[in-house]
PDB file of C-alpha atoms in Angstrom:
ATOM      1  CA  GLY X   1     103.515 102.150 112.538  1.00  0.00           C
ATOM      2  CA  ALA X   2     101.429 103.150 109.637  1.00  0.00           C
ATOM      3  CA  GLY X   3     102.590 100.501 107.186  1.00  0.00           C
ATOM      4  CA  VAL X   4     101.025  97.158 106.190  1.00  0.00           C
ATOM      5  CA  SER X   5     101.533  94.511 108.885  1.00  0.00           C
ATOM      6  CA  GLN X   6     101.410  90.774 108.565  1.00  0.00           C
ATOM      7  CA  SER X   7     101.350  87.900 111.033  1.00  0.00           C
ATOM      8  CA  PRO X   8     102.800  85.565 111.882  1.00  0.00           C
ATOM      9  CA  ARG X   9     106.165  86.473 110.299  1.00  0.00           C
ATOM     10  CA  TYR X  10     107.215  82.829 110.157  1.00  0.00           C
ATOM     11  CA  LYS X  11     105.122  79.772 110.241  1.00  0.00           C
ATOM     12  CA  VAL X  12     106.207  76.181 110.176  1.00  0.00           C
ATOM     13  CA  ALA X  13     103.506  73.672 109.263  1.00  0.00           C
ATOM     14  CA  LYS X  14     103.427  69.858 108.992  1.00  0.00           C
ATOM     15  CA  ARG X  15     102.150  68.625 105.616  1.00  0.00           C
ATOM     16  CA  GLY X  16      98.445  68.390 105.734  1.00  0.00           C
ATOM     17  CA  GLN X  17      97.884  71.041 108.387  1.00  0.00           C
ATOM     18  CA  ASP X  18      95.754  74.109 107.860  1.00  0.00           C
ATOM     19  CA  VAL X  19      97.332  77.599 108.167  1.00  0.00           C
ATOM     20  CA  ALA X  20      95.853  81.134 108.437  1.00  0.00           C
ATOM     21  CA  LEU X  21      97.840  84.216 107.532  1.00  0.00           C
ATOM     22  CA  ARG X  22      96.776  87.604 108.563  1.00  0.00           C
ATOM     23  CA  CYS X  23      97.290  91.003 106.884  1.00  0.00           C
ATOM     24  CA  ASP X  24      96.437  94.503 108.283  1.00  0.00           C
ATOM     25  CA  PRO X  25      96.564  97.100 105.495  1.00  0.00           C
ATOM     26  CA  ILE X  26      97.316 100.626 105.908  1.00  0.00           C
ATOM     27  CA  SER X  27      94.344 102.353 107.450  1.00  0.00           C
ATOM     28  CA  GLY X  28      91.875 103.521 104.901  1.00  0.00           C
ATOM     29  CA  HIS X  29      93.221 101.586 102.113  1.00  0.00           C
ATOM     30  CA  VAL X  30      90.429 100.206 100.031  1.00  0.00           C
ATOM     31  CA  SER X  31      92.260  97.772  97.704  1.00  0.00           C
ATOM     32  CA  LEU X  32      94.207  94.757  99.112  1.00  0.00           C
ATOM     33  CA  PHE X  33      96.275  92.185  97.184  1.00  0.00           C
ATOM     34  CA  TRP X  34      98.017  88.959  98.184  1.00  0.00           C
ATOM     35  CA  TYR X  35     101.090  87.602  96.357  1.00  0.00           C
ATOM     36  CA  GLN X  36     103.180  84.436  96.684  1.00  0.00           C
ATOM     37  CA  GLN X  37     106.977  84.650  96.445  1.00  0.00           C
ATOM     38  CA  ALA X  38     108.863  81.488  95.861  1.00  0.00           C
ATOM     39  CA  LEU X  39     112.536  81.446  96.734  1.00  0.00           C
ATOM     40  CA  GLY X  40     114.554  83.357  94.187  1.00  0.00           C
ATOM     41  CA  GLN X  41     111.451  84.517  92.202  1.00  0.00           C
ATOM     42  CA  GLY X  42     109.442  87.612  91.930  1.00  0.00           C
ATOM     43  CA  PRO X  43     106.049  87.664  93.704  1.00  0.00           C
ATOM     44  CA  GLU X  44     103.105  86.281  91.871  1.00  0.00           C
ATOM     45  CA  PHE X  45      99.475  87.558  92.217  1.00  0.00           C
ATOM     46  CA  LEU X  46      97.104  85.526  94.160  1.00  0.00           C
ATOM     47  CA  THR X  47      94.037  87.513  94.869  1.00  0.00           C
ATOM     48  CA  TYR X  48      92.536  90.986  95.028  1.00  0.00           C
ATOM     49  CA  PHE X  49      89.884  92.617  97.211  1.00  0.00           C
ATOM     50  CA  GLN X  50      88.189  96.055  96.961  1.00  0.00           C
ATOM     51  CA  ASN X  51      86.740  96.557 100.417  1.00  0.00           C
ATOM     52  CA  GLU X  52      85.207  93.270 101.415  1.00  0.00           C
ATOM     53  CA  ALA X  53      84.527  92.132  97.816  1.00  0.00           C
ATOM     54  CA  GLN X  54      86.956  89.709  96.345  1.00  0.00           C
ATOM     55  CA  LEU X  55      87.089  90.826  92.788  1.00  0.00           C
ATOM     56  CA  ASP X  56      89.841  88.672  91.295  1.00  0.00           C
ATOM     57  CA  LYS X  57      90.998  85.285  92.621  1.00  0.00           C
ATOM     58  CA  SER X  58      92.500  84.068  89.379  1.00  0.00           C
ATOM     59  CA  GLY X  59      95.918  83.590  90.916  1.00  0.00           C
ATOM     60  CA  LEU X  60      94.955  81.200  93.666  1.00  0.00           C
ATOM     61  CA  PRO X  61      96.862  77.922  92.775  1.00  0.00           C
ATOM     62  CA  SER X  62      94.178  75.518  93.941  1.00  0.00           C
ATOM     63  CA  ASP X  63      90.876  75.296  95.926  1.00  0.00           C
ATOM     64  CA  ARG X  64      93.052  74.699  99.075  1.00  0.00           C
ATOM     65  CA  PHE X  65      93.683  78.410  99.113  1.00  0.00           C
ATOM     66  CA  PHE X  66      90.955  80.689 100.388  1.00  0.00           C
ATOM     67  CA  ALA X  67      91.035  84.415 101.233  1.00  0.00           C
ATOM     68  CA  GLU X  68      88.558  86.678 102.974  1.00  0.00           C
ATOM     69  CA  ARG X  69      88.273  90.332 104.053  1.00  0.00           C
ATOM     70  CA  PRO X  70      84.917  90.246 105.777  1.00  0.00           C
ATOM     71  CA  GLU X  71      84.780  93.831 107.130  1.00  0.00           C
ATOM     72  CA  GLY X  72      86.794  95.492 104.384  1.00  0.00           C
ATOM     73  CA  SER X  73      90.073  95.914 106.486  1.00  0.00           C
ATOM     74  CA  VAL X  74      91.951  92.967 107.898  1.00  0.00           C
ATOM     75  CA  SER X  75      92.313  90.079 105.536  1.00  0.00           C
ATOM     76  CA  THR X  76      93.165  86.340 106.058  1.00  0.00           C
ATOM     77  CA  LEU X  77      94.634  83.916 103.610  1.00  0.00           C
ATOM     78  CA  LYS X  78      93.863  80.381 104.549  1.00  0.00           C
ATOM     79  CA  ILE X  79      95.746  77.351 103.110  1.00  0.00           C
ATOM     80  CA  GLN X  80      94.064  74.060 103.801  1.00  0.00           C
ATOM     81  CA  ARG X  81      95.911  70.635 103.820  1.00  0.00           C
ATOM     82  CA  THR X  82      99.264  72.378 103.262  1.00  0.00           C
ATOM     83  CA  GLN X  83     101.689  70.765 100.724  1.00  0.00           C
ATOM     84  CA  GLN X  84     105.465  71.199 100.479  1.00  0.00           C
ATOM     85  CA  GLU X  85     105.032  73.237  97.351  1.00  0.00           C
ATOM     86  CA  ASP X  86     103.144  75.875  99.390  1.00  0.00           C
ATOM     87  CA  SER X  87     106.402  76.776 101.123  1.00  0.00           C
ATOM     88  CA  ALA X  88     107.003  80.453 100.157  1.00  0.00           C
ATOM     89  CA  VAL X  89     106.711  83.971 101.357  1.00  0.00           C
ATOM     90  CA  TYR X  90     103.265  85.405 101.359  1.00  0.00           C
ATOM     91  CA  LEU X  91     103.087  89.091 100.820  1.00  0.00           C
ATOM     92  CA  CYS X  92     100.256  91.402 101.341  1.00  0.00           C
ATOM     93  CA  ALA X  93      99.893  94.798  99.802  1.00  0.00           C
ATOM     94  CA  SER X  94      97.348  97.602  99.914  1.00  0.00           C
ATOM     95  CA  SER X  95      96.600 100.699  97.850  1.00  0.00           C
ATOM     96  CA  PHE X  96      94.558 103.685  98.711  1.00  0.00           C
ATOM     97  CA  ILE X  97      91.561 103.448  96.621  1.00  0.00           C
ATOM     98  CA  ALA X  98      91.954 102.454  93.002  1.00  0.00           C
ATOM     99  CA  PRO X  99      93.923  99.252  92.344  1.00  0.00           C
ATOM    100  CA  GLN X 100      96.134 101.020  89.815  1.00  0.00           C
ATOM    101  CA  GLU X 101      97.556 103.170  92.534  1.00  0.00           C
ATOM    102  CA  THR X 102     100.901 102.261  94.095  1.00  0.00           C
ATOM    103  CA  GLN X 103     100.828  99.169  96.225  1.00  0.00           C
ATOM    104  CA  TYR X 104     102.569  99.202  99.609  1.00  0.00           C
ATOM    105  CA  PHE X 105     103.786  95.779 100.789  1.00  0.00           C
ATOM    106  CA  GLY X 106     103.913  94.232 104.232  1.00  0.00           C
ATOM    107  CA  PRO X 107     106.917  92.312 105.529  1.00  0.00           C
ATOM    108  CA  GLY X 108     105.505  89.013 104.463  1.00  0.00           C
ATOM    109  CA  THR X 109     104.855  85.746 106.091  1.00  0.00           C
ATOM    110  CA  ARG X 110     107.435  82.980 105.516  1.00  0.00           C
ATOM    111  CA  LEU X 111     105.632  79.670 105.389  1.00  0.00           C
ATOM    112  CA  LEU X 112     107.615  76.428 105.516  1.00  0.00           C
ATOM    113  CA  VAL X 113     105.794  73.126 105.085  1.00  0.00           C
ATOM    114  CA  LEU X 114     107.641  70.013 106.254  1.00  0.00           C
TER     115      LEU X 114
ATOM    116  CA  ALA A   1     100.180  88.911  77.410  1.00  0.00           C
ATOM    117  CA  GLN A   2     102.006  90.865  80.043  1.00  0.00           C
ATOM    118  CA  LYS A   3     105.514  90.106  80.818  1.00  0.00           C
ATOM    119  CA  VAL A   4     108.527  91.709  82.626  1.00  0.00           C
ATOM    120  CA  THR A   5     112.011  90.663  81.922  1.00  0.00           C
ATOM    121  CA  GLN A   6     114.998  91.401  84.076  1.00  0.00           C
ATOM    122  CA  ALA A   7     117.782  89.620  82.311  1.00  0.00           C
ATOM    123  CA  GLN A   8     120.457  90.437  84.891  1.00  0.00           C
ATOM    124  CA  THR A   9     120.221  87.847  87.603  1.00  0.00           C
ATOM    125  CA  GLU A  10     123.061  89.172  89.670  1.00  0.00           C
ATOM    126  CA  ILE A  11     125.384  92.233  89.499  1.00  0.00           C
ATOM    127  CA  SER A  12     128.399  92.896  91.614  1.00  0.00           C
ATOM    128  CA  VAL A  13     129.993  96.347  91.718  1.00  0.00           C
ATOM    129  CA  VAL A  14     132.599  98.029  93.786  1.00  0.00           C
ATOM    130  CA  GLU A  15     131.365 100.866  96.127  1.00  0.00           C
ATOM    131  CA  LYS A  16     131.108 104.295  94.230  1.00  0.00           C
ATOM    132  CA  GLU A  17     130.662 102.670  90.828  1.00  0.00           C
ATOM    133  CA  ASP A  18     127.568 103.470  88.820  1.00  0.00           C
ATOM    134  CA  VAL A  19     125.292 100.531  87.917  1.00  0.00           C
ATOM    135  CA  THR A  20     122.261 100.220  85.586  1.00  0.00           C
ATOM    136  CA  LEU A  21     119.561  97.577  86.214  1.00  0.00           C
ATOM    137  CA  ASP A  22     117.595  96.694  83.091  1.00  0.00           C
ATOM    138  CA  CYS A  23     113.810  96.097  82.766  1.00  0.00           C
ATOM    139  CA  VAL A  24     112.018  95.213  79.518  1.00  0.00           C
ATOM    140  CA  TYR A  25     108.304  94.830  79.535  1.00  0.00           C
ATOM    141  CA  GLU A  26     105.522  93.558  77.203  1.00  0.00           C
ATOM    142  CA  THR A  27     101.862  94.683  77.203  1.00  0.00           C
ATOM    143  CA  ARG A  28      99.032  95.222  74.783  1.00  0.00           C
ATOM    144  CA  ASP A  29      97.497  97.909  76.760  1.00  0.00           C
ATOM    145  CA  THR A  30      98.088 101.645  76.063  1.00  0.00           C
ATOM    146  CA  THR A  31      97.489 102.590  79.738  1.00  0.00           C
ATOM    147  CA  TYR A  32      99.892 100.938  82.033  1.00  0.00           C
ATOM    148  CA  TYR A  33     102.089 101.536  85.042  1.00  0.00           C
ATOM    149  CA  LEU A  34     105.660 100.621  85.753  1.00  0.00           C
ATOM    150  CA  PHE A  35     107.263 100.332  89.142  1.00  0.00           C
ATOM    151  CA  TRP A  36     110.598  99.666  90.867  1.00  0.00           C
ATOM    152  CA  TYR A  37     110.820  98.043  94.320  1.00  0.00           C
ATOM    153  CA  LYS A  38     113.817  97.209  96.486  1.00  0.00           C
ATOM    154  CA  GLN A  39     113.789  94.105  98.583  1.00  0.00           C
ATOM    155  CA  PRO A  40     116.603  94.181 101.256  1.00  0.00           C
ATOM    156  CA  PRO A  41     117.536  90.999 103.217  1.00  0.00           C
ATOM    157  CA  SER A  42     114.704  91.753 105.586  1.00  0.00           C
ATOM    158  CA  GLY A  43     112.204  90.791 102.975  1.00  0.00           C
ATOM    159  CA  GLU A  44     109.988  93.766 102.731  1.00  0.00           C
ATOM    160  CA  LEU A  45     109.378  95.360  99.354  1.00  0.00           C
ATOM    161  CA  VAL A  46     110.178  98.988  99.378  1.00  0.00           C
ATOM    162  CA  PHE A  47     108.612 101.221  96.891  1.00  0.00           C
ATOM    163  CA  LEU A  48     110.983 103.293  94.796  1.00  0.00           C
ATOM    164  CA  ILE A  49     109.140 104.806  91.733  1.00  0.00           C
ATOM    165  CA  ARG A  50     105.906 104.570  89.726  1.00  0.00           C
ATOM    166  CA  ARG A  51     105.670 105.640  86.271  1.00  0.00           C
ATOM    167  CA  ASN A  52     102.501 105.790  83.913  1.00  0.00           C
ATOM    168  CA  SER A  53     102.680 104.964  80.228  1.00  0.00           C
ATOM    169  CA  PHE A  54     101.917 108.599  79.290  1.00  0.00           C
ATOM    170  CA  ASP A  55     104.797 110.134  81.048  1.00  0.00           C
ATOM    171  CA  GLU A  56     108.173 109.393  79.494  1.00  0.00           C
ATOM    172  CA  GLN A  57     110.073 111.957  81.300  1.00  0.00           C
ATOM    173  CA  ASN A  58     113.104 110.571  82.998  1.00  0.00           C
ATOM    174  CA  GLU A  59     113.225 110.982  86.755  1.00  0.00           C
ATOM    175  CA  ILE A  60     116.112 111.692  89.151  1.00  0.00           C
ATOM    176  CA  SER A  61     115.883 111.218  92.893  1.00  0.00           C
ATOM    177  CA  GLY A  62     119.186 111.702  94.603  1.00  0.00           C
ATOM    178  CA  ARG A  63     121.532 108.946  93.482  1.00  0.00           C
ATOM    179  CA  TYR A  64     118.631 107.105  91.666  1.00  0.00           C
ATOM    180  CA  SER A  65     117.506 107.805  88.139  1.00  0.00           C
ATOM    181  CA  TRP A  66     115.181 106.080  85.846  1.00  0.00           C
ATOM    182  CA  ASN A  67     115.055 105.970  82.050  1.00  0.00           C
ATOM    183  CA  PHE A  68     111.570 105.065  80.525  1.00  0.00           C
ATOM    184  CA  GLN A  69     111.596 104.370  76.737  1.00  0.00           C
ATOM    185  CA  LYS A  70     108.364 103.298  75.268  1.00  0.00           C
ATOM    186  CA  SER A  71     110.073 102.667  71.834  1.00  0.00           C
ATOM    187  CA  THR A  72     112.101  99.903  73.335  1.00  0.00           C
ATOM    188  CA  SER A  73     109.738  98.903  76.057  1.00  0.00           C
ATOM    189  CA  SER A  74     112.321  99.492  78.598  1.00  0.00           C
ATOM    190  CA  PHE A  75     112.354 101.176  82.116  1.00  0.00           C
ATOM    191  CA  ASN A  76     115.911 101.083  83.391  1.00  0.00           C
ATOM    192  CA  PHE A  77     117.205 102.052  86.777  1.00  0.00           C
ATOM    193  CA  THR A  78     120.519 103.533  87.475  1.00  0.00           C
ATOM    194  CA  ILE A  79     122.277 104.030  90.791  1.00  0.00           C
ATOM    195  CA  THR A  80     124.988 106.577  90.794  1.00  0.00           C
ATOM    196  CA  ALA A  81     127.986 106.197  93.187  1.00  0.00           C
ATOM    197  CA  SER A  82     126.678 102.955  94.609  1.00  0.00           C
ATOM    198  CA  GLN A  83     126.892 102.244  98.393  1.00  0.00           C
ATOM    199  CA  VAL A  84     126.884  99.043 100.393  1.00  0.00           C
ATOM    200  CA  VAL A  85     123.448  99.922 101.650  1.00  0.00           C
ATOM    201  CA  ASP A  86     122.236  99.607  98.056  1.00  0.00           C
ATOM    202  CA  SER A  87     122.800  95.814  98.200  1.00  0.00           C
ATOM    203  CA  ALA A  88     119.428  94.207  97.795  1.00  0.00           C
ATOM    204  CA  VAL A  89     117.242  92.527  95.181  1.00  0.00           C
ATOM    205  CA  TYR A  90     115.541  94.958  92.868  1.00  0.00           C
ATOM    206  CA  PHE A  91     112.263  94.155  91.152  1.00  0.00           C
ATOM    207  CA  CYS A  92     110.609  95.818  88.220  1.00  0.00           C
ATOM    208  CA  ALA A  93     106.840  95.394  87.839  1.00  0.00           C
ATOM    209  CA  LEU A  94     104.066  96.182  85.373  1.00  0.00           C
ATOM    210  CA  SER A  95     100.387  96.895  86.118  1.00  0.00           C
ATOM    211  CA  GLU A  96      97.623  97.305  83.708  1.00  0.00           C
ATOM    212  CA  GLY A  97      93.900  96.622  83.672  1.00  0.00           C
ATOM    213  CA  ARG A  98      93.261  95.501  80.113  1.00  0.00           C
ATOM    214  CA  ASP A  99      92.858  91.766  80.866  1.00  0.00           C
ATOM    215  CA  SER A 100      91.244  91.716  84.279  1.00  0.00           C
ATOM    216  CA  GLY A 101      90.805  95.296  85.510  1.00  0.00           C
ATOM    217  CA  THR A 102      92.663  94.304  88.649  1.00  0.00           C
ATOM    218  CA  TYR A 103      95.876  96.131  87.930  1.00  0.00           C
ATOM    219  CA  LYS A 104      97.688  93.332  89.648  1.00  0.00           C
ATOM    220  CA  TYR A 105     101.524  93.545  89.451  1.00  0.00           C
ATOM    221  CA  ILE A 106     103.466  91.401  87.060  1.00  0.00           C
ATOM    222  CA  PHE A 107     106.965  91.280  88.466  1.00  0.00           C
ATOM    223  CA  GLY A 108     110.207  90.385  86.868  1.00  0.00           C
ATOM    224  CA  THR A 109     112.443  87.782  88.436  1.00  0.00           C
ATOM    225  CA  GLY A 110     114.598  90.525  90.180  1.00  0.00           C
ATOM    226  CA  THR A 111     118.281  91.509  89.873  1.00  0.00           C
ATOM    227  CA  ARG A 112     120.461  90.869  92.976  1.00  0.00           C
ATOM    228  CA  LEU A 113     122.830  93.817  93.358  1.00  0.00           C
ATOM    229  CA  LYS A 114     125.939  93.312  95.487  1.00  0.00           C
ATOM    230  CA  VAL A 115     127.880  96.458  96.330  1.00  0.00           C
ATOM    231  CA  LEU A 116     131.354  95.560  97.693  1.00  0.00           C
ATOM    232  CA  ALA A 117     133.183  97.931 100.009  1.00  0.00           C
TER     233      ALA A 117
END
């Protein structure tokens, strides 16, 4: 498929564990976004990459959250020492070049922290 | 500050009825973009439409139509002759670059549409 893919689709973690969530954007897409969607809410912005550069991380809720995109394609969102409040769906989106273009979303990773 | 309000939390209609989902936005910027996405039970956000702030023409795509009115800061979405497959959560989103240049999306809280057979 040519869409945005994310893995794993589901992740159960014990409180205190570290997790890593992967995003494969649409091939050739320069801009990449991460969002967090709590149950019953709209997605909320976490961070934005243009190629490998992380240009905006203002939405990351704490220093336990870290994202990278070292080669300008695949991105990983890492959460250290997970807490129950981190339970949510993590959505990745990409757009072709400029960030103001339409974002296309992946299926999300549903994280449950016990 | 940027904000998107979807006041309707949940709407139930009977199949073949028309339904309008409301979206009201706030922004200080003159250049901005508005979007509607559909989120079916599978969870993936499906893009429906993108509008820029300089284009107030209403748009129709099959059974879907959108009414953009800058005077009331609204971007409403109408489904004509609804079908059961239209059942989903619908999100309205705003994107502008004034504050950060990121054009991150600001989403509303969504409207859950249930179409009953």
